Coordinates of C-alpha atoms and ligand atoms in Angstrom, one line a residue:
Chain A
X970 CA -37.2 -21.5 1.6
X971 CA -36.0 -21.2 5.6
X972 CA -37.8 -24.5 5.5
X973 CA -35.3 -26.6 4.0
X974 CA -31.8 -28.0 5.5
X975 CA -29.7 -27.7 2.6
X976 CA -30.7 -23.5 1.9
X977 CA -30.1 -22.7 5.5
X978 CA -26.8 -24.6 5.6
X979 CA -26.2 -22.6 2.0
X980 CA -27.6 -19.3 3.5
X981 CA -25.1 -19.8 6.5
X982 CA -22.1 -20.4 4.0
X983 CA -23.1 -16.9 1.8
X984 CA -23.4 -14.9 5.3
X985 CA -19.7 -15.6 6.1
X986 CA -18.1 -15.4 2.0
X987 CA -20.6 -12.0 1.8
X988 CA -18.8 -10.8 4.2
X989 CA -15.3 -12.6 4.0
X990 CA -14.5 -12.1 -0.2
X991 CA -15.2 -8.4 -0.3
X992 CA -13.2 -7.3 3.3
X993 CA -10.3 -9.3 1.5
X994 CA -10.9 -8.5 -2.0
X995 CA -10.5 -4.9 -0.5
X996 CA -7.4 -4.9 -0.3
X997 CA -6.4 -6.5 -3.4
X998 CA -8.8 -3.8 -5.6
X999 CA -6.4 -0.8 -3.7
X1000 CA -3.3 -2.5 -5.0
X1001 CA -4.7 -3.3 -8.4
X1002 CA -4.3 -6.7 -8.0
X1003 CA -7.7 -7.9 -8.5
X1004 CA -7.0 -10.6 -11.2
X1005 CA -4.9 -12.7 -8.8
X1006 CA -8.7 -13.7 -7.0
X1007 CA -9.1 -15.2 -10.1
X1008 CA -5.1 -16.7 -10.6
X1009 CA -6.1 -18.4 -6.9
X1010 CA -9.1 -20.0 -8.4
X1011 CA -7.2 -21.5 -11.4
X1012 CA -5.0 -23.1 -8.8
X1013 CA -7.8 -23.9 -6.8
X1014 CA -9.8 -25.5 -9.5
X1015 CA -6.3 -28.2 -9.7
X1016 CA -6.8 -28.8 -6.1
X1017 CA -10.5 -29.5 -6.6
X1018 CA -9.9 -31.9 -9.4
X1019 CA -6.9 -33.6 -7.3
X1020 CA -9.2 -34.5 -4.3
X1021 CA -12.3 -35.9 -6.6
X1022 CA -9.1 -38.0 -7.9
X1023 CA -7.9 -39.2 -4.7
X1024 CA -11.3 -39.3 -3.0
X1025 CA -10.8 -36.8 -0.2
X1026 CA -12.7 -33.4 0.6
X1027 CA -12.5 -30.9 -2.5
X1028 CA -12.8 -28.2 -0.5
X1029 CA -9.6 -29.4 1.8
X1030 CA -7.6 -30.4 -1.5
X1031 CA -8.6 -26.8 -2.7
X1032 CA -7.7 -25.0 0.3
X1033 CA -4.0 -26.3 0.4
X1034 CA -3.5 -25.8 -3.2
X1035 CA -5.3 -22.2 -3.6
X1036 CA -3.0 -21.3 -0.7
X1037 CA 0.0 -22.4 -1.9
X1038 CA -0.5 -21.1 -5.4
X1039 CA -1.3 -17.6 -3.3
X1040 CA 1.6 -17.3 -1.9
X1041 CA 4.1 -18.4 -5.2
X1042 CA 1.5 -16.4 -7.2
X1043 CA 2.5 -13.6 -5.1
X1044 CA 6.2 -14.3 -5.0
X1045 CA 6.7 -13.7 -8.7
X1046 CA 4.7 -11.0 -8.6
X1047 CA 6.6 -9.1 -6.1
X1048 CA 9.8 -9.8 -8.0
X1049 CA 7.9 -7.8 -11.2
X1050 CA 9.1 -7.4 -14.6
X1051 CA 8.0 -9.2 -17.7
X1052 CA 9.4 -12.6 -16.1
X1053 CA 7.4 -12.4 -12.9
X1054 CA 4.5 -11.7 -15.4
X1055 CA 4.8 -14.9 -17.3
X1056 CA 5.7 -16.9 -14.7
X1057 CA 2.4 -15.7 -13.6
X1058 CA 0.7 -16.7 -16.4
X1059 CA 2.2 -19.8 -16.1
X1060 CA 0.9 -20.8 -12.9
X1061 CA -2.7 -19.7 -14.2
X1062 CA -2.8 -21.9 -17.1
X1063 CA -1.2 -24.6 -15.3
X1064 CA -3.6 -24.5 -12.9
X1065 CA -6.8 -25.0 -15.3
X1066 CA -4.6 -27.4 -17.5
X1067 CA -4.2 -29.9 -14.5
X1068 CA -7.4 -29.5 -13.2
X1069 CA -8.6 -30.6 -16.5
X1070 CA -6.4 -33.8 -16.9
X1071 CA -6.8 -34.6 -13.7
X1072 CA -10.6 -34.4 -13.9
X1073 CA -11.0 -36.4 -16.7
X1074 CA -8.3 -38.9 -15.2
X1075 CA -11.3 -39.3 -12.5
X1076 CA -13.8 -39.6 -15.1
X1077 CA -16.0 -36.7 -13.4
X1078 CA -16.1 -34.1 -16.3
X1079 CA -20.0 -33.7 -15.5
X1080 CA -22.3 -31.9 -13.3
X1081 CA -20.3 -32.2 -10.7
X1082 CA -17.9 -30.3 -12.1
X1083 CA -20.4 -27.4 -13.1
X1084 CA -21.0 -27.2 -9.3
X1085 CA -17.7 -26.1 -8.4
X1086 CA -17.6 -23.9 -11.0
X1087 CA -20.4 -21.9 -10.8
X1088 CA -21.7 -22.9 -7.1
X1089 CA -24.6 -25.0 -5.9
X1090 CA -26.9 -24.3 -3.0
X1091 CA -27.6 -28.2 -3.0
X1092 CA -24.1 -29.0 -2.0
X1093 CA -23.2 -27.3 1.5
X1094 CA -22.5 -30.5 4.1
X1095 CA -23.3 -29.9 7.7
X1096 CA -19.3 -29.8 8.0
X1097 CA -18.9 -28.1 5.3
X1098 CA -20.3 -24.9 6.7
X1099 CA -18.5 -25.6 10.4
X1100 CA -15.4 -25.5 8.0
X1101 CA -16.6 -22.1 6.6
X1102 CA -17.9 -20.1 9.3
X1103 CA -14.5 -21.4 11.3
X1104 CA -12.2 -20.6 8.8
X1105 CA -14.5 -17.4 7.6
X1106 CA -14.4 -16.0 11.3
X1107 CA -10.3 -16.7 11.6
X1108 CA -9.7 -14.9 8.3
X1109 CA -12.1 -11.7 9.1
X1110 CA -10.3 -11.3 12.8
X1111 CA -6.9 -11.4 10.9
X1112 CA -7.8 -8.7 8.5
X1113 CA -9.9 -6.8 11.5
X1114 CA -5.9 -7.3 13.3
X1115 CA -4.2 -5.9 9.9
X1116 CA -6.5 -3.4 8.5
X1117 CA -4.6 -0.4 9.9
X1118 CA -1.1 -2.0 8.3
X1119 CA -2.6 -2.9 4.8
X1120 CA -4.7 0.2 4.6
X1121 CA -1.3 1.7 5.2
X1122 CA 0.3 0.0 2.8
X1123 CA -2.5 0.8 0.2
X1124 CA -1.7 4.7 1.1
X1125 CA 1.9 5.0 0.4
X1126 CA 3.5 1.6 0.0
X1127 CA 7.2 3.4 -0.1
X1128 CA 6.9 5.4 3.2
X1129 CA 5.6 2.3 4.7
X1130 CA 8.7 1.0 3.6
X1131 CA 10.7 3.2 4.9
X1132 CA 9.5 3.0 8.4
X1133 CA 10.2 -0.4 8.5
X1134 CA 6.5 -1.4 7.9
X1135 CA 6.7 -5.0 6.7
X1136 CA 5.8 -5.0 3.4
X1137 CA 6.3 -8.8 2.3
X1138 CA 4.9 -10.4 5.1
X1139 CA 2.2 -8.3 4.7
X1140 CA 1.5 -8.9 1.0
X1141 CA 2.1 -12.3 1.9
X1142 CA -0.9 -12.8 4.6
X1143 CA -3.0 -10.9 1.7
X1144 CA -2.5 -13.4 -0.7
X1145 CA -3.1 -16.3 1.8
X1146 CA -6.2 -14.5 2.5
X1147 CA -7.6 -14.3 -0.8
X1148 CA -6.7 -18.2 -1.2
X1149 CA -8.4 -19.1 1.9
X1150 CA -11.6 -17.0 0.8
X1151 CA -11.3 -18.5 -3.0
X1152 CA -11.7 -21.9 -1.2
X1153 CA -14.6 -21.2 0.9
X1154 CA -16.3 -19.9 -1.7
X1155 CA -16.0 -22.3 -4.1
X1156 CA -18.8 -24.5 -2.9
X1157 CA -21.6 -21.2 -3.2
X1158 CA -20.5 -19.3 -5.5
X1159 CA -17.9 -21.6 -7.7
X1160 CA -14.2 -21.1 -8.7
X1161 CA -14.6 -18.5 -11.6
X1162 CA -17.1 -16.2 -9.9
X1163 CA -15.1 -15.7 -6.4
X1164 CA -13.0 -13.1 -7.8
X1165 CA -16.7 -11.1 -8.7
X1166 CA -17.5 -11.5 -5.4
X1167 CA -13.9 -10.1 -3.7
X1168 CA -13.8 -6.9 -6.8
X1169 CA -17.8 -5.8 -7.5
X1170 CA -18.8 -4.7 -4.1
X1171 CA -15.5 -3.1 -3.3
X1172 CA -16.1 -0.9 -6.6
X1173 CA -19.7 -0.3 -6.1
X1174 CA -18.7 0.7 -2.4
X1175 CA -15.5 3.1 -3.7
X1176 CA -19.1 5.1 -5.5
X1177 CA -20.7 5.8 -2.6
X1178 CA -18.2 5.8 0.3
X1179 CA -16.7 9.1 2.0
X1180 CA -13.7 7.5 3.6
X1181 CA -11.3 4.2 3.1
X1182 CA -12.9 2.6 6.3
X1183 CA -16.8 3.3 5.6
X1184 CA -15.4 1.8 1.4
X1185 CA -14.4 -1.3 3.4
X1186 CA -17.8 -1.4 5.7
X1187 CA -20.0 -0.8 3.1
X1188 CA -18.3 -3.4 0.4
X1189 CA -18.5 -6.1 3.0
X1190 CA -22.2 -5.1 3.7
X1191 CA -23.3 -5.2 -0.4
X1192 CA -21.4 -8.6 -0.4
X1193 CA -23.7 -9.9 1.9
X1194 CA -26.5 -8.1 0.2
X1195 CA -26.0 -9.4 -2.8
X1196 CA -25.2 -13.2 -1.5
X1197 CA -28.3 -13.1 0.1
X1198 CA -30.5 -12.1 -2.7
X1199 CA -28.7 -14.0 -5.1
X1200 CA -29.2 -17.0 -3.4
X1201 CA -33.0 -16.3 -2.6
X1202 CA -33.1 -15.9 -6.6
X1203 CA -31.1 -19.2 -7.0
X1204 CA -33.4 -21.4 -4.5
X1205 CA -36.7 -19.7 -6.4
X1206 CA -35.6 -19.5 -9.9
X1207 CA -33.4 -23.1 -9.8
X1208 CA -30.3 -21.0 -11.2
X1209 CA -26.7 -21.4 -10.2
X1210 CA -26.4 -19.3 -7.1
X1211 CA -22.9 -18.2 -8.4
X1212 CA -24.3 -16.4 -11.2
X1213 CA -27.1 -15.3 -9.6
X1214 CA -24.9 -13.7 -6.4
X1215 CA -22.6 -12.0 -9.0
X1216 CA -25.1 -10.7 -11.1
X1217 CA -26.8 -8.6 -8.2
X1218 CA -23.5 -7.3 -7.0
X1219 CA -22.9 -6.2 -10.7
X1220 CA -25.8 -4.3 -11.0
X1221 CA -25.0 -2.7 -7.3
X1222 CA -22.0 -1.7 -9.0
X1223 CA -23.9 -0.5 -12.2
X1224 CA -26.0 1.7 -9.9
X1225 CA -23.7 3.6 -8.2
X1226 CA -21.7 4.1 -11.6
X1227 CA -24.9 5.7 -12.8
X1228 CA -25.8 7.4 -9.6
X1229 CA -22.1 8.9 -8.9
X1230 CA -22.3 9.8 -12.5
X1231 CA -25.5 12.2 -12.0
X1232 CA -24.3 13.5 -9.1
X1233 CA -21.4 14.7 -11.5
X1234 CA -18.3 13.1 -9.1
Chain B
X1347 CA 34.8 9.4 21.1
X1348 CA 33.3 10.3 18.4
X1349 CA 29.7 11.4 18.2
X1350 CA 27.7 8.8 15.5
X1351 CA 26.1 10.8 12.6
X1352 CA 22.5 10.6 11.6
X1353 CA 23.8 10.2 8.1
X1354 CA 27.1 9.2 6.5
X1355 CA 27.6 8.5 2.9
X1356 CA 31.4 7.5 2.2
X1357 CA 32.8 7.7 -1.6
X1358 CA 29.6 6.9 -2.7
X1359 CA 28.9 5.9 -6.1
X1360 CA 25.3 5.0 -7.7
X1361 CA 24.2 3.7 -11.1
X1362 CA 20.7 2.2 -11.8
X1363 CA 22.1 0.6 -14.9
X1364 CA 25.8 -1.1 -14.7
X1365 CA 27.9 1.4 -16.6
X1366 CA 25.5 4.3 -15.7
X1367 CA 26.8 7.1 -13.1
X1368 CA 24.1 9.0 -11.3
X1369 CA 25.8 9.6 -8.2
X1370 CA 29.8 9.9 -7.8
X1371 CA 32.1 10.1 -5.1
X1372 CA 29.6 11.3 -2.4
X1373 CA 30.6 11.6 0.9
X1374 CA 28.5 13.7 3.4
X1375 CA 27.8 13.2 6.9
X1376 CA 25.0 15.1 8.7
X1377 CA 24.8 15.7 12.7
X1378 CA 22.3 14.5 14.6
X1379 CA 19.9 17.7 15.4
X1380 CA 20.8 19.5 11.8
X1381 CA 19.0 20.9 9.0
X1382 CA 20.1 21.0 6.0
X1383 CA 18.9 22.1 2.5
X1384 CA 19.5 19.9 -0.5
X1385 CA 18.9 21.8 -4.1
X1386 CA 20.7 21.1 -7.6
X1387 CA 19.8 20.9 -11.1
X1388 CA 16.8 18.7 -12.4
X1389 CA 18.5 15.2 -12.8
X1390 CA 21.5 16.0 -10.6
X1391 CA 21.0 13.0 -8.5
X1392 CA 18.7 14.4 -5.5
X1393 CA 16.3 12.4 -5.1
X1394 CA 18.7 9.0 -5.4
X1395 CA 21.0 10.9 -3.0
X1396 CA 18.1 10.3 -0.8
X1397 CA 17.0 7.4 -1.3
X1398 CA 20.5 6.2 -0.9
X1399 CA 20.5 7.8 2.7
X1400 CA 17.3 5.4 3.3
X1401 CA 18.5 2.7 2.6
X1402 CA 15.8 2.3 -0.6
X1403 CA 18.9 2.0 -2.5
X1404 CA 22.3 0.7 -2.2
X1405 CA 25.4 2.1 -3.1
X1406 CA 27.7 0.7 -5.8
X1407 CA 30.8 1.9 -4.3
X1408 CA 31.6 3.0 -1.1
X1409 CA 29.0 2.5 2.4
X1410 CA 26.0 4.4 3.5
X1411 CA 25.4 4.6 7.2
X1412 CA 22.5 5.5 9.3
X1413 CA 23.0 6.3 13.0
X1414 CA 26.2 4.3 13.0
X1415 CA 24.2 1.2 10.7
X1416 CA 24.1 -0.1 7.4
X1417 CA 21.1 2.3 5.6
X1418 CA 19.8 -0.6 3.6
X1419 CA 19.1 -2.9 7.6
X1420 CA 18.9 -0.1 9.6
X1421 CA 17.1 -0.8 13.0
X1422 CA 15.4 1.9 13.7
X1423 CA 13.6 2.7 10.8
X1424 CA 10.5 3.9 12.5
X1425 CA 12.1 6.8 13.3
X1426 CA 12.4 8.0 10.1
X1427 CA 9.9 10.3 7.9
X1428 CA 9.7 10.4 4.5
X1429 CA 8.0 11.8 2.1
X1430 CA 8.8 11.3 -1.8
X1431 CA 8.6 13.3 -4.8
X1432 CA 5.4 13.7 -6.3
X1433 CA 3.8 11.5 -4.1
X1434 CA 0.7 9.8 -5.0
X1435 CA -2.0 8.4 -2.9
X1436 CA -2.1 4.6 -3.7
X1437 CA -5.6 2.7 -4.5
X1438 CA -9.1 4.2 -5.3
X1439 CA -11.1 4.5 -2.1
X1440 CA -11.7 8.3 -0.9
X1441 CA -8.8 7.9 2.0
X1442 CA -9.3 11.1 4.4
X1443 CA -6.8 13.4 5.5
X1444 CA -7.3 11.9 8.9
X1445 CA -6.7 7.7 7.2
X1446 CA -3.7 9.2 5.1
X1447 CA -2.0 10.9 8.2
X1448 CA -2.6 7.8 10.5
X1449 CA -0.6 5.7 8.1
X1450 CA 2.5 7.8 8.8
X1451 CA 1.8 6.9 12.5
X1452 CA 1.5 3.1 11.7
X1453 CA 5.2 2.2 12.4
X1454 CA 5.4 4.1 15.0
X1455 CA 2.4 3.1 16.9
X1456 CA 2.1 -0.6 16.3
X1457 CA 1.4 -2.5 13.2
X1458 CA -1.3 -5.1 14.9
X1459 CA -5.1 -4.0 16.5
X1460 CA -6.8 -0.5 16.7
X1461 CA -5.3 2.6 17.5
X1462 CA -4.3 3.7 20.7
X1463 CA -5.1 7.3 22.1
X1464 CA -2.4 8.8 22.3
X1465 CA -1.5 7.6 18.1
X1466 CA -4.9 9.1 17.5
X1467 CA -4.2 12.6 19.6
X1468 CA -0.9 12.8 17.8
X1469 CA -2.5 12.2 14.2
X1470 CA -5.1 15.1 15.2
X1471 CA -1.5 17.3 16.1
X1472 CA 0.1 16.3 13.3
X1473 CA -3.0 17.8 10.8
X1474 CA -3.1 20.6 13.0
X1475 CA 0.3 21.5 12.2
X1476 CA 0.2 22.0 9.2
X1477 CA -3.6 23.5 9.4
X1478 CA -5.5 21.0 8.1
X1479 CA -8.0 20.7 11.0
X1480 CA -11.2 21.9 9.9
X1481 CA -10.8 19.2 6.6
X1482 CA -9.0 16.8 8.6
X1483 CA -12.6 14.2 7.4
X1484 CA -12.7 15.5 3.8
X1485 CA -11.5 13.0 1.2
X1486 CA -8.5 14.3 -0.1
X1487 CA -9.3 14.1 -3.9
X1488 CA -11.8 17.2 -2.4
X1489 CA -8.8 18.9 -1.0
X1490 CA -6.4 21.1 -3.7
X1491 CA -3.1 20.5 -4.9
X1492 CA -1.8 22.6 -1.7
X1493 CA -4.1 21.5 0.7
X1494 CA -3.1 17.8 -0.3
X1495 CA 0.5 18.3 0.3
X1496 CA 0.3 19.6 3.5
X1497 CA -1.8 16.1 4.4
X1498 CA 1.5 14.1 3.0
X1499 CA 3.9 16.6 4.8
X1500 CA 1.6 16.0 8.3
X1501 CA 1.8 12.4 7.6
X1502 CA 5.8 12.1 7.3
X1503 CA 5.4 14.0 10.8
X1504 CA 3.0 11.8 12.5
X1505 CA 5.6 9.4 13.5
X1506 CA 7.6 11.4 15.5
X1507 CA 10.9 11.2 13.3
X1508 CA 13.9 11.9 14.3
X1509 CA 15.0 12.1 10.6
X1510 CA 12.6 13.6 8.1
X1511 CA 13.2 13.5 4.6
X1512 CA 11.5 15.7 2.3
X1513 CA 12.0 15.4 -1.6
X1514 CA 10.4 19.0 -3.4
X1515 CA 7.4 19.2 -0.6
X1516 CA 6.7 22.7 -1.8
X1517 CA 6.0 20.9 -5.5
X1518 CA 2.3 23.2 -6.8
X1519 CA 2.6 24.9 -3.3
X1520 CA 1.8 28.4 -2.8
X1521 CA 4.7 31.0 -1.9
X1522 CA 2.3 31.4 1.3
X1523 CA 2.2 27.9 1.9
X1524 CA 5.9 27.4 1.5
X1525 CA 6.6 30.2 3.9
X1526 CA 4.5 28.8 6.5
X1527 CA 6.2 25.2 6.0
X1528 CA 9.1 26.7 6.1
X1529 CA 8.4 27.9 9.6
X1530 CA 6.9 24.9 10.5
X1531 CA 10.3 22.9 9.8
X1532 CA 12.2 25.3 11.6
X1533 CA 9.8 24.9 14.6
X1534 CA 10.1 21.2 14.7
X1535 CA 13.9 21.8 14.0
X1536 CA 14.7 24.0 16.8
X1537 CA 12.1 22.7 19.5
X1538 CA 12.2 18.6 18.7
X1539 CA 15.6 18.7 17.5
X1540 CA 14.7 16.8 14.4
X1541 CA 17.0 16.2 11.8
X1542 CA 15.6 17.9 8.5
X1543 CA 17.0 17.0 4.9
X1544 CA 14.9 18.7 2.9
X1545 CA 15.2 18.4 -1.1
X1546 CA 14.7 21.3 -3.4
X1547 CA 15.8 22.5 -7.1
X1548 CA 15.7 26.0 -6.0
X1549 CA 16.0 26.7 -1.5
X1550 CA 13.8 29.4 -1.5
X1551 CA 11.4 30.0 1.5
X1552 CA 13.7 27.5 3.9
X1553 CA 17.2 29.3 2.5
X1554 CA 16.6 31.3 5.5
X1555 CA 16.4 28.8 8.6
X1556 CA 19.2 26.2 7.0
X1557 CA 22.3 26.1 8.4
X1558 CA 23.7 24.2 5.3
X1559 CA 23.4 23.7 2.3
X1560 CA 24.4 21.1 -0.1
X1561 CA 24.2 21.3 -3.9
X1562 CA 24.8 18.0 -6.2
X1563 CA 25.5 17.6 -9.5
X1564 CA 26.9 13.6 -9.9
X1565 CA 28.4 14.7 -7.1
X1566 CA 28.3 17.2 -4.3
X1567 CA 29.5 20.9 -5.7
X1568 CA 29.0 23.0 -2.5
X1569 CA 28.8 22.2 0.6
X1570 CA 28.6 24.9 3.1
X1571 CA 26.3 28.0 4.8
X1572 CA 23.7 29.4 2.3
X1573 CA 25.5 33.0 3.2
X1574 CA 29.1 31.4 1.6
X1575 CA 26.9 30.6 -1.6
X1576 CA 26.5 33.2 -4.0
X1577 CA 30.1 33.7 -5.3
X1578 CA 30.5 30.2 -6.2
X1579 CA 26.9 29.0 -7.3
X1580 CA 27.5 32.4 -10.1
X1581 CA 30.9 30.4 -10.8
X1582 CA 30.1 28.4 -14.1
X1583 CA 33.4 26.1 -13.4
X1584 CA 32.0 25.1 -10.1
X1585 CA 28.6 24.5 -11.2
X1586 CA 28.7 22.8 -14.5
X1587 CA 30.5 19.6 -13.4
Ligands
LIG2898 N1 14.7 4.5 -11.5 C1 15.6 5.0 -12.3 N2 16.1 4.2 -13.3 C2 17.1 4.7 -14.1 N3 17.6 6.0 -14.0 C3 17.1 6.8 -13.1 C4 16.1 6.4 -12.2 N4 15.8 7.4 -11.4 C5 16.6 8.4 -11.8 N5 17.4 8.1 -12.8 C6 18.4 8.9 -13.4 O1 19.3 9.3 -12.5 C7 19.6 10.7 -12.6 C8 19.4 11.5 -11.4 O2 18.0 11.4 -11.1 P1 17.3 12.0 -9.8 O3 15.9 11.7 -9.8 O4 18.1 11.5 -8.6 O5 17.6 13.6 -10.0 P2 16.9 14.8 -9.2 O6 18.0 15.7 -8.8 O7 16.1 14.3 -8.1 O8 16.0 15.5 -10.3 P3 14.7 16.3 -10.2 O9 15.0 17.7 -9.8 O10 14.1 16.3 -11.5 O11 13.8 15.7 -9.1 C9 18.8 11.2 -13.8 O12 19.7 11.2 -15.0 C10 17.7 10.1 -14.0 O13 17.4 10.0 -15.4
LIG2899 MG1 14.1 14.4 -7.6

């Protein structure tokens, strides 16, 4: 398998989003805000289908739309109440809508299409992974440089508050975060399995884990568990690597579910 | 010249709704260096009271200060300590008593990098304090009701405060644990020189070591030593506003 270009250059690119989706998706499982990794890759999946259109990188035309529907995404949500929550929706929907129409507009509703959606280990450029491993290494030093203020924040968001801890900005680089990780991904594991990948280890880890900080070491290292095996299983098995990666995080998860269960905590 | 007040709340008045009075006519300074017992009925306005010395909250009518500023943009705000009313720890990792006390020392120690030693030794003083120590790695779901206050109370200390806030601490507390809070404020009181406000529906075990206390009802009713109390707390007409 080490043999051939394209599986090392996708092996590189699951080594940095093992890593990169769950120390992000961290965060977002504490708040409760898992579903916006998914509300990110609606967006993104719009970006996607805007660059095939125009003829420029996907992964660039997903990056700047996943971020900026991050950040507006977590705007409205900050404002709350039952406006902020169908505003949200409305950016969700919006974002598959136009991705569709747009798609079609560029007469690619194929198998190119299913690549972005659920991953392909065939597709990882040479750049592609100098993008991710670059962007992948930026994204894990920032969290490594804010983990103390958004584990804070995760503990008591109101004292944090209070002590002048700022809360916005904060939330803000989160949701930036999670778009930049959504578009990195997109290539291995596809727009509507990132979110898996930033939620299931962080749960399985929450199982097993004796402290906040050994949750957060041990979700990044079942991401990369599972990336790894799930794309050995892809390569063998000629599956999308997307499904594959997700499924063994999920049954990771369903392990320590039954395992925490019989030991009765 | 006059000597700036921790707190001031001028003719304040609060509603969470328009229309809606929670708070009336408030107006209460507190000294720098003072501590002072909050207690009242359950919905008398306590909690917003504090909230509204914050700065979570702004008043309707009148201003509320803090050290001389605005509550709501005060500057200084890492100087303050607060912990809320049945408090709950956020999100679902096992957070330690050591990861939930150094997030009280976040603000105060710098928001970017690792921890420095000295945030670190003062985290370790801070759960030794309230006598945590031996648990201070246990997850707190493994700690009890108690034992998990005292990690929030160690945690509004870790940052130093100069004003700490405490709404009901003593909430599924022990009368033993109370005491030794108690005695714990009162040391932090008289050898820091913190400013306490400390927020209670009945003063017990601290009614000894204030020197003031204020009951509110909409708005304040008494304000004055815990010894001038009695007469006028038994007096319906001053009570039942
Ligand atoms: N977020 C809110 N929205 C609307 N009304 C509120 C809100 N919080 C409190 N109130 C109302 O304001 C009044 C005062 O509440 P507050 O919580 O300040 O009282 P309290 O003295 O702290 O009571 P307790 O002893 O129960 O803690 C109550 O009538 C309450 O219903
Ligand atoms: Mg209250």
């Amino acid at each position: 398998m080490l043999e051939s270009e394209f599986m090392r250059l996708a092996l590189g690119a699951g080594i940095v989003i093992g890593v990169l989706a769950p120390a992000v998706g961290f965060f977002l499982v504490q708040r409760r805000q898992s579903l916006i990794g998914d509300g990110i890759g609606h967006v993104a999946f719009a970006g996607v289908a805007a660059g095939i259109l125009l003829d420029v990188s996907p992964v660039l035309t997903a990056l700047v739309a996943a971020v900026l529907g991050g950040v507006v995404i977590e705007v409205l949500r900050s404002r709350g109440g039952t406006a902020g929550d169908q505003a949200l929706a409305l950016v969700f929907y919006t974002g598959i809508a136009l991705g569709v129409v747009l798609i079609s507009t560029a007469g690619a509703l194929n198998v190119d299409l299913f690549q972005y959606l659920f991953g392909s280990i065939l597709t990882v450029t040479r750049t592609d992974l100098v993008v991710i491993a670059a962007l992948g290494a930026v994204g894990l030093a920032t969290v490594g440089l804010l983990y103390r203020a958004l584990a804070a924040v995760v503990v008591d968001e109101e004292g944090a508050r209070v002590a002048g801890v700022p809360i916005g900005g904060l939330n803000i680089a989160v949701a930036a975060l999670a778009a930049v990780t959504v578009a990195l991904s997109m290539r291995v594991v596809g727009i509507l399995l990132v979110a898996a990948l930033m939620v299931l280890p962080v749960s399985a880890a929450g199982r097993m884990a004796w402290s906040m900080r050994s949750t957060f070491v041990l979700a990044m290292a079942i991401g990369l568990g599972s990336s790894l095996v799930g794309l050995t299983i892809s390569y063998y098995a000629d599956l999308p690597p997307g499904g594959t990666i997700v499924l063994a995080a999920a049954v990771v998860f369903g392990t320590a579910v039954v395992v925490s269960a019989a030991r009765g905590r | 010249m006059r000597v700036t007040p921790a707190v001031e709340l001028d003719d304040v008045s609060f509603g969470y709704r328009p229309g809606q009075r929670v708070l009336e006519g408030v107006t209460l300074r507190l000294g720098e260096g003072e501590f002072v017992a909050v207690a009242g009925p359950n919905g008398g306005g306590k909690t917003t009271l504090v909230r509204l010395i914050l700065g979570l909250e702004r008043p309707g009518d009148g201003r509320a200060l803090l050290f001389g500023e605005p509550a709501h943009r005060f500057s200084q705000r890492r100087t303050l300590g607060y912990l809320a009313q049945r408090f709950e720890l956020g999100g679902d990792a096992p957070a330690t008593v050591r990861e939930v006390v150094s997030a009280g020392r976040l603000a105060a120690g710098g928001l970017i990098g690792p921890m420095r030693r000295r945030d670190r030794e003062l985290v370790a003083e801070a759960i030794e304090r309230v006598g945590l120590s031996e648990r201070a790695d246990a997850p707190l779901r493994t700690l009890s009701g108690g034992q998990q206050q005292r990690a929030f109370i160690a945690k509004a200390l870790a940052g130093e405060p100069s004003l700490l806030v405490l709404d009901e601490p003593t909430t599924g507390v022990d009368a033993e644990t109370q005491e030794s809070l108690a005695a714990l404020l009162d040391r932090l009181h008289s050898e820091l020189g913190v400013t306490i406000v400390y927020v209670s529906h009945e003063f017990g075990a601290v009614e000894r070591f204030v020197q003031r206390l204020v009951l509110v009802r909409r708005t304040i009713v008494f304000d004055g030593s815990p010894q001038e109390l009695p007469g006028i707390w038994h007096d319906p007409s001053h009570v039942h506003a």
